[in-house]
CSV table of C-alpha atoms and ligand atoms in Angstrom, one decimal:
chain,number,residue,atom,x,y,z
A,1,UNK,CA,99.9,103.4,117.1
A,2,UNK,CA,102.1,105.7,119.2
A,3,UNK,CA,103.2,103.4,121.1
A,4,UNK,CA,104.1,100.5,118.9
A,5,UNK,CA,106.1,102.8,116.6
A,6,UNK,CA,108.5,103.7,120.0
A,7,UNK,CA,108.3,100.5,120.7
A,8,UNK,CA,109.8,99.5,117.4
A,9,UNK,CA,111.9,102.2,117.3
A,10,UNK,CA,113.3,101.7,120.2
A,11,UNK,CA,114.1,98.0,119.3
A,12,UNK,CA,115.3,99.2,116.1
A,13,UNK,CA,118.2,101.4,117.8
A,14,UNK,CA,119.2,98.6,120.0
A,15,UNK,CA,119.3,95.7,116.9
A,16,UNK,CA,116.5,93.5,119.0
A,17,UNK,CA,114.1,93.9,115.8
A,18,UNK,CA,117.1,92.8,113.2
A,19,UNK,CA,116.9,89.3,114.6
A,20,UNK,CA,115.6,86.6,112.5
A,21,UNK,CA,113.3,87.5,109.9
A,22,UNK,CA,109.8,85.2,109.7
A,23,UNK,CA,108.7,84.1,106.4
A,24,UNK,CA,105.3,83.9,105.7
A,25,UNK,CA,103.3,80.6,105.4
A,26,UNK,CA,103.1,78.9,102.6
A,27,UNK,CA,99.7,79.6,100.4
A,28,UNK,CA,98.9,80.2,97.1
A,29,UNK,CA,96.4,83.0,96.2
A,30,UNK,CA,94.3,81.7,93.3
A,31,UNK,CA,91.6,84.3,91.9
A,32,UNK,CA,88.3,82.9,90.4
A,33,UNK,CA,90.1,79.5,90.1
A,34,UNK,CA,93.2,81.3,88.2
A,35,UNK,CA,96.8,81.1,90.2
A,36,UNK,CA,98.9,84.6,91.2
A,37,UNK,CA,102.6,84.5,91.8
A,38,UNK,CA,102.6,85.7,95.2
A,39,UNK,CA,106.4,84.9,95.8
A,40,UNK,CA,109.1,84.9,93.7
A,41,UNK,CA,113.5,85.0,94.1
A,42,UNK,CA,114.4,88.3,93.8
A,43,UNK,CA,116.8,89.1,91.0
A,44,UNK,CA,120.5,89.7,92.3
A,45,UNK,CA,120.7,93.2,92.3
A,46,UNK,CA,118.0,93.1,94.8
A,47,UNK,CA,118.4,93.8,98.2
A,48,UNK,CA,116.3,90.9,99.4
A,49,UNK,CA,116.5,87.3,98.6
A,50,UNK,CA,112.6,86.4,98.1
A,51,UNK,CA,109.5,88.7,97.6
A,52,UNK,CA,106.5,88.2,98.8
A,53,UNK,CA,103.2,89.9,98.2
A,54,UNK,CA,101.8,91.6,101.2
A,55,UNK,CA,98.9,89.4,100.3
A,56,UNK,CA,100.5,86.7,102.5
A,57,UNK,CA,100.7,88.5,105.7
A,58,UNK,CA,96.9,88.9,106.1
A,59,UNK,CA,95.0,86.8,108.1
A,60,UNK,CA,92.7,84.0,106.6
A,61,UNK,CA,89.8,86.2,106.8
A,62,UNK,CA,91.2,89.0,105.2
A,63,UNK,CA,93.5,86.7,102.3
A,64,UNK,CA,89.7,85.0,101.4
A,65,UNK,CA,88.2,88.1,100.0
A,66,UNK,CA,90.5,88.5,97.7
A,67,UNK,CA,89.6,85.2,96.2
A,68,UNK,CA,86.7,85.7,95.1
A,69,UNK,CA,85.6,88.6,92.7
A,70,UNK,CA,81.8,88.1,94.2
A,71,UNK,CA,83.2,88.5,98.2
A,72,UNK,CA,85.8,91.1,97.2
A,73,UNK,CA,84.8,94.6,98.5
A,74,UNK,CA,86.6,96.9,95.6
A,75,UNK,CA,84.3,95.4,93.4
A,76,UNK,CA,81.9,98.0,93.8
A,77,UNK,CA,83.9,100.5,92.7
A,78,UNK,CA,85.3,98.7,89.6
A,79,UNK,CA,82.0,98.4,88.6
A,80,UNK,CA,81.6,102.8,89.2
A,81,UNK,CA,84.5,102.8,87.0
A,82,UNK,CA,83.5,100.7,84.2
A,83,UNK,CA,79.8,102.8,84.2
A,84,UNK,CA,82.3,105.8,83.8
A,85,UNK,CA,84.4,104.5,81.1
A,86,UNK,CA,81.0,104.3,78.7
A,87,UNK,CA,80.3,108.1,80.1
A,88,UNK,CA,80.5,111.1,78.0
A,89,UNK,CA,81.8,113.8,80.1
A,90,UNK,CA,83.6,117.1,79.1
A,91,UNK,CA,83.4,120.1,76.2
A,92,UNK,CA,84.8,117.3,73.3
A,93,UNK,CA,81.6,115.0,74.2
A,94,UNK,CA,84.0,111.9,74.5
A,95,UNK,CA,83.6,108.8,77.0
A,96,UNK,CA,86.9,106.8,77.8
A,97,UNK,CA,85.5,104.2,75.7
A,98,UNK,CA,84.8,105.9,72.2
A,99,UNK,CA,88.8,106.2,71.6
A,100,UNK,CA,89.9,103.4,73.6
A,101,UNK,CA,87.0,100.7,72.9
A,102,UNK,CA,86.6,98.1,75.1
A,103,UNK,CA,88.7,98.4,78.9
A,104,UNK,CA,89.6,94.7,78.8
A,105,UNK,CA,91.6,94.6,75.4
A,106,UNK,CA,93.0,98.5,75.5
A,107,UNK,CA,94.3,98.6,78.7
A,108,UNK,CA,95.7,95.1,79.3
A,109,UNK,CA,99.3,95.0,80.5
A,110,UNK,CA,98.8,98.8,81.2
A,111,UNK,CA,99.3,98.8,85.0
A,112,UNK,CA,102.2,96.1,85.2
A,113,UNK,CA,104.2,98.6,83.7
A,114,UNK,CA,103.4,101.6,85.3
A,115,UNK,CA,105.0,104.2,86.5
A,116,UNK,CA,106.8,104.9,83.2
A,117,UNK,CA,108.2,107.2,81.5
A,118,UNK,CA,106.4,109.4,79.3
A,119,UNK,CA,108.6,111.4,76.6
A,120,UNK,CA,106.2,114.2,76.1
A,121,UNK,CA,105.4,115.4,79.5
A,122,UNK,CA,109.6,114.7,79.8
A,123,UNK,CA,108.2,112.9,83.3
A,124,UNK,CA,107.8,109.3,85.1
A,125,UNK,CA,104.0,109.6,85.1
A,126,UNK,CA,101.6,107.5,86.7
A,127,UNK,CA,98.5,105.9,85.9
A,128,UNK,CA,96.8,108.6,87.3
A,129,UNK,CA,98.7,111.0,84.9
A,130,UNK,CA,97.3,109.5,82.5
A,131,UNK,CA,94.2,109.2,83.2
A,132,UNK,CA,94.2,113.2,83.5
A,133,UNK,CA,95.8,113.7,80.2
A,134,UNK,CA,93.0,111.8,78.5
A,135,UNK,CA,90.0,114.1,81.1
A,136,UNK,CA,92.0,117.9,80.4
A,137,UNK,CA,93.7,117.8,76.7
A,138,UNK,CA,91.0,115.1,75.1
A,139,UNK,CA,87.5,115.0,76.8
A,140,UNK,CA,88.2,118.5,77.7
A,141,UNK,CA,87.1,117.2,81.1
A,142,UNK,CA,88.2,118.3,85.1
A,143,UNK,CA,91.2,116.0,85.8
A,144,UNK,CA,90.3,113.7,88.7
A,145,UNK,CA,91.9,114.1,92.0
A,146,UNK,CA,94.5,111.8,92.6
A,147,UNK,CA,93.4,109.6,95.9
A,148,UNK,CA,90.1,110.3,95.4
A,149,UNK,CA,86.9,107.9,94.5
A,150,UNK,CA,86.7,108.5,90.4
A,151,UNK,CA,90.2,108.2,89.8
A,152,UNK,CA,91.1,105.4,92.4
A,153,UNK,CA,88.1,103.2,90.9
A,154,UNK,CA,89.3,104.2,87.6
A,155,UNK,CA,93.1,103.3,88.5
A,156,UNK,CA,91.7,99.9,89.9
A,157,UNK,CA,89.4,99.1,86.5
A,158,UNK,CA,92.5,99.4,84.6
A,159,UNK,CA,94.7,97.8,87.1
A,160,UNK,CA,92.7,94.8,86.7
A,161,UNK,CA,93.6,94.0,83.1
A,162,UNK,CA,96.6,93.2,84.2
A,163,UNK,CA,95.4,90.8,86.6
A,164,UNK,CA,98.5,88.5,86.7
A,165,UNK,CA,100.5,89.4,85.0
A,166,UNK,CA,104.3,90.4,86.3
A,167,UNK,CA,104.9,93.4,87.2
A,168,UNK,CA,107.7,95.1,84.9
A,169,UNK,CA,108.9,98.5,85.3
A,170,UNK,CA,111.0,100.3,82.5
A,171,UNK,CA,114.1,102.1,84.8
A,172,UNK,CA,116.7,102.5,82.5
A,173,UNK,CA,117.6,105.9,79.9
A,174,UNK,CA,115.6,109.2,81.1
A,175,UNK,CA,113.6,107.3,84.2
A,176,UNK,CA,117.3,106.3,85.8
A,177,UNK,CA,117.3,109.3,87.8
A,178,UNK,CA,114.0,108.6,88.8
A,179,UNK,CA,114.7,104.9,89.9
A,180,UNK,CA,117.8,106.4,91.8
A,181,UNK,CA,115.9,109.5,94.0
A,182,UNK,CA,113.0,106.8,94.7
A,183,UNK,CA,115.8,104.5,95.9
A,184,UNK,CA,117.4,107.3,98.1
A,185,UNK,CA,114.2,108.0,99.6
A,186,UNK,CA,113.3,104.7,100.5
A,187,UNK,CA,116.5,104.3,102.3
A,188,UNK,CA,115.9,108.0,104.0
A,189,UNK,CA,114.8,108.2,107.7
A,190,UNK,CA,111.7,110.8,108.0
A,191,UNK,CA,110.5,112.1,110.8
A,192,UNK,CA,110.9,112.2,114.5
A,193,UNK,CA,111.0,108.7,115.0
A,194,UNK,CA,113.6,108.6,112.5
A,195,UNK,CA,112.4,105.6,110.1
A,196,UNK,CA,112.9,104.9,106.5
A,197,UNK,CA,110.8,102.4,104.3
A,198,UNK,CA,113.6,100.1,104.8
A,199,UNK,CA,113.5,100.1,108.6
A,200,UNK,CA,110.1,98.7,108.3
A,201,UNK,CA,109.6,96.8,105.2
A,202,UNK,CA,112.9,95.5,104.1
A,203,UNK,CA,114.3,95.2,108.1
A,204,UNK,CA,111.7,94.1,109.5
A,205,UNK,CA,109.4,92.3,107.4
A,206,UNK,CA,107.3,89.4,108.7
A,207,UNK,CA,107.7,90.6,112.3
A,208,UNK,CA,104.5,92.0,114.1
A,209,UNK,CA,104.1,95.9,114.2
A,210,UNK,CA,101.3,95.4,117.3
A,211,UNK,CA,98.4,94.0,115.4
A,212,UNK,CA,99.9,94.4,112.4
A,213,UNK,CA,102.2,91.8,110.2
A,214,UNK,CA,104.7,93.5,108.5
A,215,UNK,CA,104.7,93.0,104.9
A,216,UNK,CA,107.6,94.2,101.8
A,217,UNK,CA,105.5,96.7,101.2
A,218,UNK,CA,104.6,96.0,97.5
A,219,UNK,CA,102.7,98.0,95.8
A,220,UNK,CA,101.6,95.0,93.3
A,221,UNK,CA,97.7,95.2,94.6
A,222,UNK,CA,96.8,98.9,94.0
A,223,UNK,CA,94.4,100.3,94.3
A,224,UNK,CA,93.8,98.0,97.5
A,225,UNK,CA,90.7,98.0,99.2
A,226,UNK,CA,91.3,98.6,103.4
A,227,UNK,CA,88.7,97.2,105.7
A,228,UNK,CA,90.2,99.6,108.1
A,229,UNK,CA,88.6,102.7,105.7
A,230,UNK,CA,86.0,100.7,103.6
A,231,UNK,CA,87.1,102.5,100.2
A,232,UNK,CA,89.8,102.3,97.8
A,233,UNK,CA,93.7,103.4,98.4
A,234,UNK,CA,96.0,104.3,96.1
A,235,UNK,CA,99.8,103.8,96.0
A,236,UNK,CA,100.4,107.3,97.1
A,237,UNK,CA,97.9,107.5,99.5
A,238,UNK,CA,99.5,104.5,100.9
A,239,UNK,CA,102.9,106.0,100.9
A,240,UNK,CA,101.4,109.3,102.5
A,241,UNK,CA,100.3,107.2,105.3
A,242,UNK,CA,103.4,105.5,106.2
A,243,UNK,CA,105.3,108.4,105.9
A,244,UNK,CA,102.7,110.3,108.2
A,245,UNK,CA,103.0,107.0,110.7
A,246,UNK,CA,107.1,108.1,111.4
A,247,UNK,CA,105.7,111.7,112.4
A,248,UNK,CA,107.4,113.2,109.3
A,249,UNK,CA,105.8,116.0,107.0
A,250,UNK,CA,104.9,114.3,103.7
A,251,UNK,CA,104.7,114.7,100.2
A,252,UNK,CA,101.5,115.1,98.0
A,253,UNK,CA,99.7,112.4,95.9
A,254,UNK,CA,100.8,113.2,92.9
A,255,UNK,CA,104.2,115.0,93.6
A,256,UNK,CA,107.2,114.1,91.4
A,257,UNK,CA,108.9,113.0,95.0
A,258,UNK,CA,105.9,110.2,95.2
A,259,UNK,CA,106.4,109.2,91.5
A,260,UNK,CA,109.8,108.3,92.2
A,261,UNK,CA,109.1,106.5,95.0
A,262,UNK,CA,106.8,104.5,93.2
A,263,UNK,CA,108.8,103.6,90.1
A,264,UNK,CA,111.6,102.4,92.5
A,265,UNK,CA,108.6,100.5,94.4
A,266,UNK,CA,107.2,98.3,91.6
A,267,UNK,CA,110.9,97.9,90.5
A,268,UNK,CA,111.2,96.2,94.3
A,269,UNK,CA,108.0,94.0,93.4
A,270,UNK,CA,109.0,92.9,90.1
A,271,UNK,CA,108.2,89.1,88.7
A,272,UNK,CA,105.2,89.4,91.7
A,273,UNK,CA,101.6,89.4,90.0
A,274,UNK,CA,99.7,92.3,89.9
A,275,UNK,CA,96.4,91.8,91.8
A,276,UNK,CA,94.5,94.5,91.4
A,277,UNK,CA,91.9,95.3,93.1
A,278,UNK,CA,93.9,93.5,96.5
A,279,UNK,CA,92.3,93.5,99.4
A,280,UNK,CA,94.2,94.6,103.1
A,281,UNK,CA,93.2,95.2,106.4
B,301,HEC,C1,89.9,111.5,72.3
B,301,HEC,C2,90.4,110.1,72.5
B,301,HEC,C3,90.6,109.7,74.0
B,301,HEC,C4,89.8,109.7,75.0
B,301,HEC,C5,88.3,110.3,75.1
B,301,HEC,C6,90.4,109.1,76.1
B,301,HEC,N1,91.7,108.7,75.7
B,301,HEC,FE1,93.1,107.7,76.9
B,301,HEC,N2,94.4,107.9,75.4
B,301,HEC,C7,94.2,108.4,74.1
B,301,HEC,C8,95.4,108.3,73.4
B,301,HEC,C9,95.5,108.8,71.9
B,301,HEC,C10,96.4,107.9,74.2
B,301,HEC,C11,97.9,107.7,73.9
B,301,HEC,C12,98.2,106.6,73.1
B,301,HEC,C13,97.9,105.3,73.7
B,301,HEC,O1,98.6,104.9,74.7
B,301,HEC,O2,96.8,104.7,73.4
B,301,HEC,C14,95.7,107.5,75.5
B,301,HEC,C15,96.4,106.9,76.6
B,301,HEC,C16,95.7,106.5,77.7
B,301,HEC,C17,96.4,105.8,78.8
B,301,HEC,C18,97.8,105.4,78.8
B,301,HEC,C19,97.9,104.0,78.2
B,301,HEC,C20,99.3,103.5,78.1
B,301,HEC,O3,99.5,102.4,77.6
B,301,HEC,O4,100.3,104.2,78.6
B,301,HEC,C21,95.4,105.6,79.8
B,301,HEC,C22,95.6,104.9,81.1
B,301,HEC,C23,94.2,106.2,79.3
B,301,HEC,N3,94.4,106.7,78.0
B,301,HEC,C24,93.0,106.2,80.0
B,301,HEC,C25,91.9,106.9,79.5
B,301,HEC,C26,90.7,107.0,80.4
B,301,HEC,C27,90.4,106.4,81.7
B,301,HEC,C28,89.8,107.8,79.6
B,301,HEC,C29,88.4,108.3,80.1
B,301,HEC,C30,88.4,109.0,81.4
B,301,HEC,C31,90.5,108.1,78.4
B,301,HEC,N4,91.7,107.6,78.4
B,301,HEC,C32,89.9,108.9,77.4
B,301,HEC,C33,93.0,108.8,73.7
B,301,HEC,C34,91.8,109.0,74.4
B,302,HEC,C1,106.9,102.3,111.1
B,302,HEC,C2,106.9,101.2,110.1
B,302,HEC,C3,106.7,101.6,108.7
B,302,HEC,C4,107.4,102.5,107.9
B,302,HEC,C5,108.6,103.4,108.3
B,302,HEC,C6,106.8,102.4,106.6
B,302,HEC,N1,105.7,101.6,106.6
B,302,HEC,FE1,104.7,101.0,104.9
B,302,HEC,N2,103.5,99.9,106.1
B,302,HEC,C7,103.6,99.7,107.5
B,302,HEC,C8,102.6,98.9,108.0
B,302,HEC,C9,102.4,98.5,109.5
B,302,HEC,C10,101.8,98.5,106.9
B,302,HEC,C11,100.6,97.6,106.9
B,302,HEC,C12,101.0,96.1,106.9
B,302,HEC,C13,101.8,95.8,105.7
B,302,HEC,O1,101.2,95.6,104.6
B,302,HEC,O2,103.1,95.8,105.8
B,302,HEC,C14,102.4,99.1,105.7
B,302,HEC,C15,102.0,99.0,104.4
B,302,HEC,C16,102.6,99.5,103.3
B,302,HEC,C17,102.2,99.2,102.0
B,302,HEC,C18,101.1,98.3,101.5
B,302,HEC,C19,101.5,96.9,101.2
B,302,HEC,C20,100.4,96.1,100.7
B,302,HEC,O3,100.7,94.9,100.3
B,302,HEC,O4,99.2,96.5,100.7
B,302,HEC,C21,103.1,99.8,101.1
B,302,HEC,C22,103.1,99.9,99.6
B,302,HEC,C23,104.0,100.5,102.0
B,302,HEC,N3,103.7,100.3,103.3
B,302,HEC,C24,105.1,101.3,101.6
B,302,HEC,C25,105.9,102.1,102.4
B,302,HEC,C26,106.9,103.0,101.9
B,302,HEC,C27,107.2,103.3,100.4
B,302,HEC,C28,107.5,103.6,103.0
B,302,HEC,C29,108.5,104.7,103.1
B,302,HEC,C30,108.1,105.9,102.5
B,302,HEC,C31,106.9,102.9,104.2
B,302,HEC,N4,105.9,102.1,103.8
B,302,HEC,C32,107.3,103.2,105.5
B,302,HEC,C33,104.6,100.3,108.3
B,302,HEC,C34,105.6,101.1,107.8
């Protein structure tokens, strides 16, 4: 890891990396027979011409677990989830279900939209803020720990109902200067090694980062299951990672700073389906 990041670094600095950028293949990502936009022209304020979902920079192995509910790993966990949403749990003896009936109706079109502002916390709040709003104020639950097993299966349960559909992020009014600080990190360099999102995934997309194929770095498949940790990741976690990866102190999961990364994130990926629960290496 050490070395490719110098290495890349190092190409970065002297413009070798810059040079012509590879699309991916051309493939289309049907789920269970139904069809996913996995590429899309970007809108024109967008700093790219085409999206792509990171879907398409996975090897065949990799891309064919994802097409099939049966073969696809984070099904486990969805399943952990959807046992918990019938649970009672907490002082107010409520499960997820008794307010919000079934998962498939209440929560579609929930997670194409999210982050989003919400008026009473005066925040861009996640899924996963929501979640825990339901768990403390009315279950009278423990909140979940963001990145953790209940909430990322959770997170993934509901991000299935919007199976997909586009992604659609609300950044105008109060979550504008939320949209703006997540746009001014993702153009920041961190770390030693001195490399912002953009060096990576808007820079160098579709070029090889050692074993890896660089995607755009959507965030349209989360919670994605990693063959590399054989559990569920969320959006944060991911970002903690990467961040980690320059040798740069990080935020928390959770943390407003990782909010508005993610709200200017999705607005990157917008148009592209959500494919929740996606499947990487
Ligand atoms: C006592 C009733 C109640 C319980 C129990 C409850 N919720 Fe909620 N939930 C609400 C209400 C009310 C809202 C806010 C109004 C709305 O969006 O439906 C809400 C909102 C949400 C939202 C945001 C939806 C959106 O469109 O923004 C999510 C996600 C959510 N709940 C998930 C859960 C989960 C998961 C559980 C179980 C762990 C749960 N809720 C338990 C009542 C409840
Ligand atoms: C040193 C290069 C590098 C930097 C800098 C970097 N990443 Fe990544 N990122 C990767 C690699 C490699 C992967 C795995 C392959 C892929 O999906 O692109 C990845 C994956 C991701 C993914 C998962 C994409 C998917 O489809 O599953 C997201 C989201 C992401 N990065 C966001 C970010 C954000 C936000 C930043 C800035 C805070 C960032 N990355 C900085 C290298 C980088």
């Amino acid at each position: 890891m050490r070395h490719m990041i110098a290495a890349l670094c190092a190409a970065t600095a002297s413009g070798l990396a810059l040079a012509a950028l590879a699309e991916p293949d051309d493939q289309s990502l049907a789920v269970d027979g139904v069809e996913l936009v996995t590429e899309i022209k970007a809108s024109d304020e967008h700093p790219l011409d085409m999206l792509y979902s990171g879907w398409r920079f996975r090897t065949d192995e990799t891309q064919a677990l994802q097409t099939d509910d049966f073969d696809n790993p984070a099904f486990i966990f969805v399943e952990q989830a959807v046992d918990a949403w019938d649970t009672v749990e907490g002082e107010a003896g409520k499960s997820c279900a008794e307010c919000h009936g079934a998962v498939e109706e209440s929560m579609k079109g929930v997670r194409a939209g999210m982050p989003k502002w919400d008026a009473e916390a005066g925040e861009v709040w996640s899924v996963e803020n929501f979640v825990n709003r339901c768990r403390t104020e009315r279950m009278q639950a423990e909140p979940w720990k963001w990145d953790k097993a209940d909430m990322n299966a959770m997170a993934a349960l509901i991000g299935l109902q919007s199976r997909g559909m586009p992604v659609d992020v609300d950044v105008s009014g109060p979550a504008e200067p939320w949209f703006k600080r997540g746009e001014e990190m993702y153009y920041t360099r961190y770390g030693q090694l001195e490399l912002s999102c953009a060096s990576c995934h808007e820079e160098n997309y579709g070029n090889m980062i050692r074993a890896d194929h660089l995607s755009q770095g959507h965030i349209n498949g989360f919670p994605t299951y990693r063959l590399k940790n054989t559990k569920l990741n969320s959006v944060h976690g991911r970002f903690k990672g990467c961040i980690r990866d320059t040798r740069a102190h990080t935020f928390k999961p959770g943390s407003e700073e990782f909010r508005a990364l993610e709200l200017y994130v999705a607005w990157r990926g917008e148009g592209l389906a959500v494919e929740t629960p996606s499947v990487r290496q």
